[in-house]
Short mmCIF file of C-alpha atoms and ligand atoms in Angstrom, two decimals:
data_model
loop_
_atom_site.label_atom_id
_atom_site.label_comp_id
_atom_site.label_asym_id
_atom_site.label_seq_id
_atom_site.Cartn_x
_atom_site.Cartn_y
_atom_site.Cartn_z
CA MET A 20 -65.35 26.67 -6.93
CA ILE A 21 -64.67 22.92 -6.56
CA LEU A 22 -67.64 22.68 -4.17
CA LEU A 23 -69.83 24.47 -6.71
CA CYS A 24 -68.78 22.11 -9.50
CA LYS A 25 -69.44 19.08 -7.29
CA LYS A 26 -72.90 20.44 -6.38
CA LYS A 27 -73.70 21.06 -10.05
CA GLN A 28 -72.53 17.54 -10.87
CA GLN A 29 -74.77 16.17 -8.16
CA MET A 30 -77.73 18.08 -9.52
CA THR A 31 -77.20 16.96 -13.13
CA LYS A 32 -79.08 13.76 -13.60
CA THR A 33 -77.39 10.92 -15.47
CA LYS A 34 -79.57 9.99 -18.39
CA ILE A 35 -79.92 6.26 -18.87
CA THR A 36 -81.64 4.23 -21.55
CA VAL A 37 -84.08 1.67 -20.18
CA ALA A 38 -85.73 -1.28 -21.94
CA ASN A 39 -88.57 -3.02 -20.12
CA GLY A 40 -88.08 -6.22 -22.10
CA ASP A 41 -90.52 -9.12 -22.37
CA GLY A 42 -92.19 -11.67 -20.10
CA ILE A 43 -91.44 -10.74 -16.50
CA GLY A 44 -89.27 -7.84 -17.76
CA PRO A 45 -91.74 -4.94 -17.30
CA GLU A 46 -92.65 -6.02 -13.74
CA ILE A 47 -89.08 -6.44 -12.53
CA MET A 48 -88.04 -3.20 -14.25
CA GLU A 49 -90.84 -1.27 -12.53
CA ALA A 50 -89.84 -2.73 -9.15
CA THR A 51 -86.16 -1.94 -9.77
CA LEU A 52 -86.79 1.66 -10.84
CA ASP A 53 -89.13 2.20 -7.85
CA ILE A 54 -86.27 1.17 -5.54
CA LEU A 55 -83.72 3.30 -7.41
CA PHE A 56 -85.86 6.44 -7.23
CA ALA A 57 -86.83 5.84 -3.59
CA ALA A 58 -83.11 5.59 -2.77
CA GLY A 59 -82.43 8.92 -4.46
CA ALA A 60 -80.66 7.72 -7.60
CA ASN A 61 -79.81 10.79 -9.62
CA ILE A 62 -80.95 9.43 -12.96
CA GLU A 63 -83.27 10.36 -15.79
CA VAL A 64 -84.84 7.49 -17.66
CA GLU A 65 -85.34 7.29 -21.42
CA HIS A 66 -87.43 4.27 -22.42
CA ILE A 67 -86.89 2.31 -25.60
CA GLU A 68 -88.64 -0.76 -26.97
CA VAL A 69 -86.50 -3.81 -27.74
CA GLY A 70 -87.21 -7.51 -28.01
CA GLU A 71 -90.15 -9.63 -29.04
CA LYS A 72 -92.44 -6.91 -30.44
CA VAL A 73 -89.61 -5.41 -32.44
CA TYR A 74 -88.53 -8.84 -33.73
CA LEU A 75 -92.08 -9.75 -34.72
CA SER A 76 -92.54 -6.43 -36.52
CA GLY A 77 -89.94 -7.77 -38.98
CA ASN A 78 -86.75 -6.33 -37.48
CA THR A 79 -84.50 -9.40 -37.12
CA SER A 80 -82.09 -7.65 -34.77
CA GLY A 81 -84.86 -6.83 -32.22
CA ILE A 82 -83.86 -3.17 -31.94
CA ALA A 83 -84.80 -0.10 -34.00
CA ALA A 84 -82.31 2.51 -35.28
CA SER A 85 -83.77 5.20 -32.98
CA SER A 86 -83.13 2.95 -29.96
CA TRP A 87 -79.48 2.60 -30.95
CA ASP A 88 -79.33 6.40 -31.03
CA SER A 89 -80.63 6.58 -27.45
CA ILE A 90 -78.11 4.01 -26.16
CA ARG A 91 -75.20 5.57 -28.03
CA GLN A 92 -76.08 9.02 -26.76
CA ASN A 93 -76.71 8.08 -23.13
CA LYS A 94 -73.96 5.42 -23.03
CA VAL A 95 -75.67 3.61 -20.16
CA PHE A 96 -78.29 0.95 -20.85
CA LEU A 97 -80.37 -0.87 -18.22
CA LYS A 98 -82.06 -3.80 -19.93
CA ALA A 99 -84.69 -6.23 -18.66
CA PRO A 100 -84.61 -9.73 -20.19
CA ILE A 101 -86.14 -10.20 -23.58
CA THR A 102 -87.68 -13.11 -25.44
CA THR A 103 -85.98 -14.15 -28.65
CA PRO A 104 -88.75 -15.67 -30.80
CA GLN A 105 -88.24 -19.29 -31.84
CA GLY A 106 -87.45 -19.98 -35.46
CA GLY A 107 -84.80 -18.88 -37.88
CA GLY A 108 -83.44 -15.48 -38.66
CA TYR A 109 -83.71 -13.72 -35.28
CA LYS A 110 -80.34 -12.52 -34.01
CA SER A 111 -79.62 -12.47 -30.25
CA LEU A 112 -80.00 -8.86 -29.16
CA ASN A 113 -77.55 -9.42 -26.32
CA VAL A 114 -74.79 -10.62 -28.61
CA THR A 115 -75.52 -7.85 -31.13
CA THR A 116 -75.47 -5.15 -28.43
CA ARG A 117 -72.23 -6.41 -26.91
CA LYS A 118 -70.49 -6.49 -30.25
CA MET A 119 -71.89 -3.32 -31.84
CA LEU A 120 -71.05 -1.25 -28.78
CA GLY A 121 -67.73 -2.96 -28.09
CA LEU A 122 -68.78 -4.13 -24.61
CA TYR A 123 -65.67 -6.18 -24.07
CA ALA A 124 -66.03 -7.03 -20.37
CA ASN A 125 -68.80 -9.04 -18.78
CA VAL A 126 -68.73 -8.70 -15.01
CA ARG A 127 -70.77 -11.06 -12.89
CA PRO A 128 -70.54 -11.04 -9.09
CA CYS A 129 -71.68 -14.36 -7.59
CA HIS A 130 -72.34 -14.16 -3.90
CA SER A 131 -73.91 -16.54 -1.43
CA TYR A 132 -76.60 -15.19 0.92
CA PHE A 133 -76.57 -18.20 3.22
CA PRO A 134 -78.41 -19.01 5.49
CA PHE A 135 -81.17 -16.78 4.12
CA VAL A 136 -80.95 -18.28 0.65
CA SER A 137 -79.90 -21.90 0.68
CA SER A 138 -76.53 -22.67 -0.88
CA LYS A 139 -73.95 -25.40 -0.37
CA HIS A 140 -71.29 -22.69 -0.41
CA PRO A 141 -72.01 -20.28 2.42
CA LYS A 142 -68.76 -18.33 2.03
CA MET A 143 -68.83 -17.89 -1.72
CA ASP A 144 -68.08 -14.35 -2.89
CA LEU A 145 -66.51 -14.29 -6.31
CA VAL A 146 -66.61 -12.12 -9.39
CA ILE A 147 -66.29 -13.58 -12.86
CA ILE A 148 -64.87 -11.28 -15.50
CA ARG A 149 -65.47 -12.75 -18.92
CA GLU A 150 -64.09 -11.56 -22.24
CA ASN A 151 -67.17 -10.66 -24.21
CA GLU A 152 -66.30 -10.01 -27.85
CA GLU A 153 -64.07 -12.64 -29.35
CA ASP A 154 -63.03 -16.29 -28.97
CA LEU A 155 -65.49 -18.75 -30.56
CA TYR A 156 -68.20 -16.09 -30.20
CA ALA A 157 -66.82 -14.19 -33.18
CA GLY A 158 -69.49 -16.30 -34.86
CA ILE A 159 -67.38 -17.21 -37.90
CA GLU A 160 -68.56 -20.65 -38.93
CA HIS A 161 -68.31 -22.51 -42.22
CA GLN A 162 -69.36 -25.92 -43.41
CA GLN A 163 -66.38 -27.07 -45.45
CA THR A 164 -67.07 -30.68 -46.36
CA ASP A 165 -70.03 -33.04 -46.12
CA GLU A 166 -68.75 -34.09 -42.73
CA VAL A 167 -66.95 -31.13 -41.20
CA ILE A 168 -67.94 -27.65 -40.03
CA GLN A 169 -65.47 -25.20 -38.54
CA CYS A 170 -65.89 -22.38 -36.03
CA LEU A 171 -62.99 -19.95 -35.85
CA LYS A 172 -61.60 -19.14 -32.47
CA LEU A 173 -60.13 -15.66 -32.69
CA VAL A 174 -58.12 -14.29 -29.79
CA SER A 175 -56.43 -10.92 -30.20
CA ARG A 176 -53.75 -9.15 -28.20
CA PRO A 177 -55.87 -5.99 -27.76
CA GLY A 178 -58.80 -8.20 -26.71
CA CYS A 179 -56.67 -9.97 -24.08
CA GLU A 180 -55.03 -6.78 -22.87
CA LYS A 181 -58.36 -4.97 -22.42
CA ILE A 182 -60.11 -7.70 -20.45
CA ILE A 183 -57.11 -8.57 -18.30
CA ARG A 184 -56.32 -4.95 -17.51
CA TYR A 185 -60.00 -4.42 -16.73
CA ALA A 186 -59.92 -7.35 -14.29
CA PHE A 187 -56.91 -5.93 -12.46
CA GLU A 188 -58.38 -2.43 -12.34
CA TYR A 189 -61.67 -3.89 -11.08
CA ALA A 190 -59.82 -5.78 -8.34
CA ARG A 191 -58.03 -2.59 -7.36
CA GLN A 192 -61.22 -0.51 -7.29
CA TYR A 193 -63.26 -3.04 -5.34
CA ASN A 194 -60.45 -4.08 -3.02
CA ARG A 195 -60.26 -7.66 -4.26
CA LYS A 196 -57.10 -9.52 -3.31
CA LYS A 197 -56.58 -12.24 -5.89
CA ILE A 198 -57.17 -12.82 -9.59
CA THR A 199 -57.26 -16.29 -11.09
CA CYS A 200 -56.89 -16.74 -14.83
CA PHE A 201 -58.63 -19.76 -16.40
CA THR A 202 -57.44 -21.02 -19.80
CA LYS A 203 -56.85 -24.27 -21.64
CA ASP A 204 -53.37 -23.37 -22.82
CA ASN A 205 -52.06 -26.89 -22.39
CA ILE A 206 -54.06 -27.67 -25.55
CA MET A 207 -54.61 -24.29 -27.26
CA LYS A 208 -51.07 -23.11 -26.89
CA GLN A 209 -51.39 -20.20 -29.30
CA THR A 210 -54.81 -18.67 -28.51
CA ASP A 211 -55.23 -19.50 -24.83
CA GLY A 212 -51.46 -19.25 -24.52
CA LEU A 213 -51.68 -15.59 -25.55
CA PHE A 214 -54.38 -14.93 -22.93
CA HIS A 215 -52.22 -16.54 -20.24
CA SER A 216 -49.05 -14.71 -21.23
CA VAL A 217 -50.85 -11.35 -21.35
CA PHE A 218 -52.21 -12.16 -17.85
CA ASP A 219 -48.64 -12.68 -16.61
CA GLU A 220 -47.41 -9.57 -18.40
CA ILE A 221 -50.14 -7.19 -17.17
CA GLY A 222 -50.32 -8.84 -13.75
CA ALA A 223 -46.74 -7.74 -13.13
CA GLU A 224 -48.01 -4.14 -13.07
CA TYR A 225 -50.23 -4.97 -10.05
CA PRO A 226 -47.82 -6.30 -7.41
CA GLU A 227 -50.36 -5.90 -4.59
CA ILE A 228 -52.77 -8.40 -6.19
CA GLU A 229 -52.17 -12.13 -5.87
CA LYS A 230 -52.19 -13.93 -9.20
CA GLU A 231 -52.68 -17.53 -10.22
CA HIS A 232 -53.54 -19.56 -13.30
CA TRP A 233 -55.64 -22.72 -13.50
CA ILE A 234 -56.41 -24.95 -16.45
CA ILE A 235 -60.13 -24.38 -17.02
CA ASP A 236 -61.26 -27.99 -16.50
CA ILE A 237 -59.78 -28.56 -13.07
CA GLY A 238 -60.27 -24.87 -12.24
CA SER A 239 -64.01 -25.03 -12.83
CA ALA A 240 -64.24 -28.32 -10.93
CA LYS A 241 -62.53 -26.57 -8.02
CA MET A 242 -64.84 -23.57 -8.40
CA ALA A 243 -67.93 -25.79 -8.26
CA ASP A 244 -66.56 -27.59 -5.22
CA THR A 245 -64.89 -24.85 -3.16
CA PRO A 246 -65.77 -21.48 -4.72
CA GLU A 247 -64.65 -19.64 -1.61
CA VAL A 248 -60.99 -20.09 -2.60
CA PHE A 249 -61.54 -17.78 -5.59
CA ASP A 250 -61.90 -14.02 -5.51
CA VAL A 251 -61.89 -12.69 -9.11
CA ILE A 252 -61.73 -15.04 -12.09
CA VAL A 253 -60.80 -13.72 -15.52
CA THR A 254 -61.27 -15.92 -18.55
CA LEU A 255 -62.07 -16.18 -22.24
CA ASN A 256 -65.57 -15.80 -23.66
CA LEU A 257 -66.83 -19.40 -23.92
CA TYR A 258 -65.34 -20.59 -20.62
CA GLY A 259 -66.69 -17.46 -18.93
CA ASP A 260 -70.15 -18.05 -20.33
CA VAL A 261 -70.26 -21.57 -18.92
CA ILE A 262 -68.65 -20.97 -15.52
CA SER A 263 -70.57 -17.78 -14.77
CA ASP A 264 -73.92 -19.61 -14.93
CA ILE A 265 -72.52 -22.41 -12.79
CA ALA A 266 -71.20 -19.89 -10.28
CA ALA A 267 -74.53 -18.01 -10.12
CA GLN A 268 -76.46 -21.24 -9.66
CA ILE A 269 -74.25 -22.65 -6.90
CA ALA A 270 -74.30 -19.29 -5.12
CA GLY A 271 -78.00 -19.86 -4.54
CA SER A 272 -80.06 -18.92 -7.56
CA VAL A 273 -79.66 -17.47 -11.04
CA GLY A 274 -82.56 -15.22 -10.03
CA LEU A 275 -80.27 -13.26 -7.70
CA ALA A 276 -77.43 -12.33 -10.03
CA GLY A 277 -76.93 -9.31 -12.22
CA SER A 278 -74.22 -8.51 -14.70
CA ALA A 279 -72.51 -5.58 -16.33
CA ASN A 280 -71.28 -5.44 -19.91
CA ILE A 281 -68.64 -2.75 -20.08
CA GLY A 282 -67.12 -1.06 -23.10
CA GLU A 283 -64.96 1.98 -23.76
CA HIS A 284 -67.92 3.98 -25.03
CA ALA A 285 -71.00 2.44 -23.40
CA ALA A 286 -72.18 -0.07 -20.83
CA MET A 287 -75.19 -2.35 -20.46
CA PHE A 288 -76.56 -3.72 -17.19
CA GLU A 289 -78.98 -6.60 -16.79
CA ALA A 290 -80.17 -9.60 -14.81
CA ILE A 291 -78.56 -12.86 -15.86
CA HIS A 292 -81.83 -14.78 -16.14
CA GLY A 293 -84.26 -14.72 -19.05
CA SER A 294 -87.78 -13.40 -19.50
CA ALA A 295 -89.45 -16.40 -17.76
CA PRO A 296 -92.63 -16.01 -19.87
CA ARG A 297 -94.57 -18.55 -17.77
CA ARG A 298 -94.28 -16.26 -14.75
CA ALA A 299 -95.17 -13.06 -16.59
CA GLY A 300 -98.00 -10.78 -15.46
CA GLN A 301 -98.52 -12.58 -12.13
CA ASN A 302 -96.56 -10.30 -9.79
CA MET A 303 -94.42 -13.35 -8.90
CA ALA A 304 -90.96 -12.72 -10.34
CA ASN A 305 -87.97 -11.85 -8.22
CA PRO A 306 -86.62 -8.43 -9.25
CA SER A 307 -83.29 -9.06 -7.47
CA GLY A 308 -81.24 -10.02 -10.55
CA LEU A 309 -82.12 -6.81 -12.36
CA LEU A 310 -81.68 -4.82 -9.15
CA GLN A 311 -78.17 -6.27 -8.85
CA GLY A 312 -77.51 -5.16 -12.44
CA ALA A 313 -78.79 -1.68 -11.52
CA ILE A 314 -76.45 -1.56 -8.50
CA LEU A 315 -73.50 -2.29 -10.79
CA MET A 316 -74.80 0.54 -12.97
CA LEU A 317 -74.99 3.01 -10.07
CA ASN A 318 -71.37 2.28 -9.20
CA HIS A 319 -70.42 2.68 -12.86
CA ILE A 320 -72.07 6.10 -13.13
CA GLY A 321 -70.43 7.32 -9.97
CA GLN A 322 -73.29 7.00 -7.48
CA PRO A 323 -71.74 4.44 -5.09
CA GLU A 324 -73.50 5.85 -2.03
CA VAL A 325 -76.92 5.14 -3.59
CA ALA A 326 -75.72 1.70 -4.73
CA GLU A 327 -74.53 0.94 -1.21
CA LYS A 328 -77.79 2.11 0.40
CA ILE A 329 -79.85 -0.12 -1.89
CA GLN A 330 -77.61 -3.15 -1.54
CA ASN A 331 -77.68 -2.99 2.24
CA ALA A 332 -81.48 -2.58 2.28
CA TRP A 333 -81.78 -5.51 -0.12
CA LEU A 334 -79.54 -7.68 2.10
CA LYS A 335 -81.66 -6.71 5.10
CA THR A 336 -84.81 -7.70 3.19
CA LEU A 337 -83.35 -11.14 2.41
CA GLU A 338 -82.24 -11.46 6.00
CA ASP A 339 -85.72 -10.57 7.29
CA GLY A 340 -87.00 -13.57 5.34
CA ILE A 341 -89.09 -11.57 2.90
CA HIS A 342 -88.75 -13.73 -0.17
CA THR A 343 -90.30 -14.19 -3.59
CA TYR A 344 -91.45 -17.71 -4.51
CA ASP A 345 -88.17 -18.75 -6.16
CA ILE A 346 -86.13 -18.43 -2.94
CA TYR A 347 -88.94 -18.97 -0.43
CA LYS A 348 -88.30 -21.94 1.84
CA GLU A 349 -90.61 -23.07 4.63
CA GLY A 350 -88.78 -22.73 7.94
CA HIS A 351 -86.19 -20.30 6.52
CA SER A 352 -88.37 -17.58 5.05
CA GLN A 353 -90.83 -15.42 6.97
CA GLN A 354 -93.11 -14.15 4.24
CA LYS A 355 -93.75 -15.10 0.62
CA VAL A 356 -94.25 -11.91 -1.36
CA GLY A 357 -94.82 -10.80 -4.93
CA THR A 358 -92.61 -8.56 -7.06
CA LYS A 359 -94.21 -5.29 -5.92
CA GLU A 360 -94.26 -6.22 -2.24
CA PHE A 361 -90.61 -7.29 -2.38
CA ALA A 362 -89.67 -3.91 -3.87
CA GLN A 363 -91.72 -2.18 -1.18
CA ALA A 364 -89.92 -4.15 1.53
CA VAL A 365 -86.53 -3.05 0.14
CA ILE A 366 -87.73 0.57 0.02
CA GLU A 367 -88.88 0.39 3.66
CA ARG A 368 -85.38 -0.78 4.65
CA LEU A 369 -83.42 1.93 2.82
CA GLY A 370 -80.96 3.31 5.35
CA GLN A 371 -80.80 0.04 7.34
CA LEU A 372 -77.90 -2.40 7.45
CA PRO A 373 -78.09 -6.19 7.49
CA GLN A 374 -77.28 -7.70 10.87
CA GLN A 375 -75.94 -11.11 9.92
CA LEU A 376 -74.96 -10.79 6.27
CA ALA A 377 -71.95 -8.52 5.81
CA PRO A 378 -73.02 -4.99 4.87
CA VAL A 379 -71.39 -3.62 1.73
CA SER A 380 -69.32 -0.50 1.48
CA TYR A 381 -68.60 0.90 -1.97
CA ALA A 382 -65.95 3.44 -1.09
CA THR A 383 -65.20 4.25 -4.68
CA GLY A 384 -67.47 4.14 -7.66
CA ALA A 385 -67.04 5.42 -11.22
CA ALA A 386 -66.45 3.82 -14.55
CA ILE A 387 -63.11 2.06 -14.76
CA GLN A 388 -60.87 3.88 -17.21
CA LEU A 389 -58.21 1.83 -18.93
CA LYS A 390 -54.95 3.00 -20.39
CA PRO A 391 -55.52 3.08 -24.16
CA TYR A 392 -54.20 0.07 -26.02
CA VAL A 393 -50.89 0.76 -27.68
CA ARG A 394 -49.99 -1.42 -30.67
CA LYS A 395 -46.57 -3.00 -30.26
CA PRO A 396 -43.93 -2.54 -33.00
CA ALA A 397 -44.39 -5.05 -35.82
CA ARG A 398 -42.28 -8.18 -35.47
CA THR A 399 -40.32 -9.86 -38.25
CA LYS A 400 -42.85 -12.06 -39.96
CA GLU A 401 -41.72 -14.71 -42.40
CA LEU A 402 -43.76 -17.04 -44.58
CA VAL A 403 -42.45 -20.58 -44.05
CA GLY A 404 -45.20 -22.79 -45.41
CA THR A 405 -48.89 -23.36 -45.94
CA ASP A 406 -51.64 -25.71 -44.85
CA VAL A 407 -53.87 -26.64 -47.77
CA PHE A 408 -57.24 -27.99 -46.62
CA LEU A 409 -58.99 -30.43 -48.93
CA HIS A 410 -62.42 -32.00 -49.15
CA TRP A 411 -61.43 -35.50 -50.25
CA PRO A 412 -63.85 -38.42 -50.02
CA GLY A 413 -61.12 -41.10 -49.94
CA LEU A 414 -60.25 -43.16 -46.92
CA ASN A 415 -56.56 -43.95 -47.26
CA PRO A 416 -54.15 -41.17 -46.23
CA ASP A 417 -51.27 -42.86 -48.06
CA GLU A 418 -53.21 -42.57 -51.32
CA LEU A 419 -53.73 -38.85 -50.72
CA GLY A 420 -50.08 -38.47 -49.69
CA GLN A 421 -48.98 -40.01 -52.99
CA ILE A 422 -51.10 -37.55 -55.00
CA VAL A 423 -50.36 -34.42 -52.99
CA SER A 424 -46.61 -34.95 -52.60
CA GLN A 425 -46.39 -34.37 -56.37
CA PHE A 426 -47.48 -30.77 -55.74
CA SER A 427 -44.30 -29.85 -53.87
CA THR A 428 -42.34 -26.96 -55.38
CA GLU A 429 -38.67 -26.07 -55.19
CA SER A 430 -39.21 -24.23 -51.94
CA LEU A 431 -42.23 -26.02 -50.41
CA ALA A 432 -42.57 -29.75 -49.79
CA LEU A 433 -45.39 -31.82 -48.36
CA SER A 434 -44.37 -32.63 -44.80
CA MET A 435 -47.57 -33.89 -43.18
CA ILE A 436 -51.22 -34.68 -43.72
CA SER A 437 -53.55 -34.50 -40.76
CA ASN A 438 -57.23 -35.23 -40.28
CA ARG A 439 -59.03 -33.22 -37.59
CA GLY A 440 -55.59 -32.22 -36.29
CA ILE A 441 -54.15 -35.75 -36.01
CA LYS A 442 -51.19 -36.66 -38.19
CA VAL A 443 -52.18 -39.45 -40.57
CA TRP A 444 -49.32 -39.21 -43.11
CA PRO A 445 -46.51 -40.12 -43.20
CA ALA A 446 -46.59 -43.16 -40.93
CA GLY A 447 -50.09 -42.68 -39.56
CA PHE A 448 -51.95 -45.29 -37.55
CA ALA A 449 -54.56 -47.45 -39.28
CA GLU A 450 -56.69 -47.05 -36.14
CA THR A 451 -57.08 -43.25 -36.55
CA PHE A 452 -60.55 -42.38 -37.75
CA CYS A 453 -60.58 -40.10 -40.79
CA THR A 454 -63.29 -37.77 -42.06
CA ASP A 455 -63.44 -36.17 -45.51
CA HIS A 456 -61.53 -33.07 -44.26
CA TRP A 457 -57.74 -33.18 -44.80
CA ARG A 458 -54.98 -30.74 -44.01
CA CYS A 459 -51.88 -31.01 -46.20
CA ARG A 460 -48.94 -29.16 -44.73
CA PHE A 461 -46.24 -27.85 -47.05
CA THR A 462 -43.14 -26.48 -45.35
CA ALA A 463 -40.02 -24.71 -46.56
CA THR A 464 -37.23 -26.86 -47.95
CA ASN A 465 -33.54 -26.07 -47.49
CA GLN A 466 -34.06 -22.62 -45.99
CA GLN A 467 -35.43 -21.45 -49.36
CA LYS A 468 -37.45 -18.26 -49.20
CA VAL A 469 -41.15 -19.01 -49.62
CA SER A 470 -43.41 -16.67 -51.55
CA SER A 471 -47.12 -16.52 -52.26
CA LYS A 472 -46.31 -17.68 -55.79
CA ASP A 473 -45.22 -21.08 -54.38
CA ILE A 474 -48.59 -21.44 -52.69
CA ILE A 475 -50.40 -20.49 -55.90
CA ALA A 476 -48.35 -23.12 -57.77
CA ILE A 477 -49.48 -25.78 -55.28
CA LEU A 478 -53.10 -24.69 -55.62
CA GLU A 479 -52.89 -24.80 -59.41
CA LYS A 480 -51.65 -28.39 -59.25
CA ALA A 481 -54.44 -29.30 -56.85
CA VAL A 482 -56.99 -27.86 -59.28
CA GLU A 483 -55.36 -29.76 -62.20
CA HIS A 484 -55.83 -32.95 -60.16
CA GLN A 485 -59.48 -31.98 -59.59
CA LEU A 486 -59.04 -31.81 -55.84
CA ASP A 487 -61.51 -29.69 -53.89
CA VAL A 488 -59.44 -27.06 -52.05
CA ILE A 489 -61.45 -25.63 -49.14
CA LYS A 490 -58.94 -23.08 -47.94
CA THR A 491 -55.31 -22.43 -47.11
CA GLU A 492 -53.72 -21.16 -43.91
CA ASN A 493 -50.25 -19.71 -44.21
CA LEU A 494 -47.54 -20.74 -41.76
CA TYR A 495 -45.43 -17.94 -40.35
CA THR A 496 -42.60 -17.39 -37.97
CA PHE A 497 -42.54 -14.21 -35.88
CA ASP A 498 -39.02 -13.13 -34.91
CA GLY A 499 -37.86 -16.56 -36.01
CA LYS A 500 -40.27 -18.48 -33.78
CA ALA A 501 -42.86 -20.83 -35.32
CA ALA A 502 -46.33 -19.33 -34.78
CA TYR A 503 -48.48 -22.34 -35.67
CA SER A 504 -49.36 -25.58 -33.96
CA LEU A 505 -47.89 -28.93 -34.92
CA GLY A 506 -50.13 -31.80 -35.93
CA GLN A 507 -51.02 -34.07 -33.02
CA GLY A 508 -48.56 -36.94 -33.25
CA GLN A 509 -46.22 -34.91 -35.48
P1 NAD B 603 -85.43 -18.01 -17.87
O1 NAD B 603 -84.26 -17.54 -17.10
O2 NAD B 603 -86.29 -16.97 -18.47
O3 NAD B 603 -86.35 -18.89 -16.95
C1 NAD B 603 -86.03 -20.15 -16.41
C2 NAD B 603 -86.83 -20.37 -15.13
O4 NAD B 603 -86.20 -19.66 -14.09
C3 NAD B 603 -88.25 -19.79 -15.20
O5 NAD B 603 -89.18 -20.72 -15.63
C4 NAD B 603 -88.51 -19.38 -13.79
O6 NAD B 603 -89.02 -20.46 -13.06
C5 NAD B 603 -87.14 -19.06 -13.23
N1 NAD B 603 -86.86 -17.61 -13.18
C6 NAD B 603 -86.06 -16.89 -14.02
N2 NAD B 603 -86.01 -15.62 -13.63
C7 NAD B 603 -86.78 -15.52 -12.53
C8 NAD B 603 -87.11 -14.45 -11.67
N3 NAD B 603 -86.64 -13.22 -11.85
N4 NAD B 603 -87.94 -14.69 -10.63
C9 NAD B 603 -88.41 -15.91 -10.43
N5 NAD B 603 -88.13 -16.97 -11.19
C10 NAD B 603 -87.33 -16.78 -12.23
O7 NAD B 603 -84.89 -19.00 -19.01
P2 NAD B 603 -85.64 -19.65 -20.25
O8 NAD B 603 -86.99 -20.13 -19.84
O9 NAD B 603 -84.67 -20.62 -20.79
O10 NAD B 603 -85.78 -18.49 -21.31
C11 NAD B 603 -86.98 -17.73 -21.50
C12 NAD B 603 -86.70 -16.65 -22.53
O11 NAD B 603 -85.73 -15.75 -22.03
C13 NAD B 603 -86.17 -17.15 -23.87
O12 NAD B 603 -86.82 -16.47 -24.91
C14 NAD B 603 -84.71 -16.77 -23.85
O13 NAD B 603 -84.23 -16.50 -25.14
C15 NAD B 603 -84.76 -15.50 -23.04
N6 NAD B 603 -83.49 -15.14 -22.37
C16 NAD B 603 -83.18 -13.83 -22.35
C17 NAD B 603 -82.06 -13.41 -21.69
C18 NAD B 603 -81.73 -11.94 -21.70
O14 NAD B 603 -82.46 -11.16 -22.24
N7 NAD B 603 -80.63 -11.55 -21.08
C19 NAD B 603 -81.22 -14.33 -21.03
C20 NAD B 603 -81.59 -15.69 -21.03
C21 NAD B 603 -82.74 -16.09 -21.70
#
């Protein structure tokens, strides 16, 4: 019975949604699919159109409703790079897809293929796992004064738990030994601090995996210098975006890296490079990046043996010196080939193993399933103050302090004014540069209970004084512990 079920499973093709993309996209997609089918991938392809044509037809998101249906139904999306037209109004399809489908994990293996592809880091073999949905990429930006614009950095507990648990499960599945967490929690103690503490908390459930934390600045310097000391790196969205391109580049070429965007309900696989329009239609582009994305996809859909066969044939092709123009090097390479010929060379080597590069073995494949997120019991949350942000064109903080301190109520008193986070009142430094964006912090006096009415009273006084209130941020304690940052210099 079990055998019968397995056989039936093997016979049922996995339906995947495929977008050929723009520029070099159609050529590298054709080459990739040729290799997949020649290797016996058990897939059925459903094509959709996304990208430039869709954008230029007036759809600013670059994807039609029927294409969303295909992706949501098939849950697996192999996407060639697309061109986002220049000019206003066009939304990045990648960002939209990641967010709409909740693709919270971006996985990017960065491997050196030295000496066949030149790299200063012959032993590099690291995987970057980047949080993909939140952080500064929540895209919440506001201009608040003539001089100041803000971008909100949102970091959530479920967001941290999902990506960190994913990283540990990935390490377990792919037999990786160490995970390094990169944050900047010496400065962003609340947001990055949460990411770090969730890393420590979840890491404790994986005793067999070595764990370490680096501050992102020195960590990325170390990664660029000696990447071989890292195995898996997990980090927040913006840091991950930056370091994953650096890692791919120093591994040898951005043209050789693929990535997976994984969510609970769907996954998208792609090359990391763009549509290289100048190379389009010339049978020149290297299909390797997209092929690497497709290999991640085969593992995800539970076809690791096909993934392994292709990866080993691809390694053998690189090793045999059959190279597209971007990695071709006189003296190193044997033959400069086009996109089609490269794909053909990989197909001819299916079943062969590389001799010098380490062959891969994907013992286990299948989508990583995470324990569902469980919301923790609510903590005791108490309102203890408010930050009132003002657009004030004056230059002297003491003058503002004199006006705003009159707004204090019985339970809330002005305790600090800061400008771009630096305390400028009371007792600020004349040397501190001030913009027109001021934060006036009112905090609880004499253990009095603070209510929203106190905040409204402050705002009413600000309006009476014709001050331009941009926004307020409430100050809370959770279980008695202050959950807001102090002003720098406070
Ligand atoms: P790009 O990655 O397309 O190209 C940069 C250069 O890298 C090219 O000129 C080419 O010399 C080389 N290159 C890239 N891929 C190659 C390959 N497979 N084989 C050989 N050489 C390759 O970056 P760009 O020029 O900055 O962007 C072009 C377009 O791609 C833009 O419209 C951009 O928005 C888009 N883009 C799309 C994606 C995506 O869909 N995931 C990602 C990045 C950029």
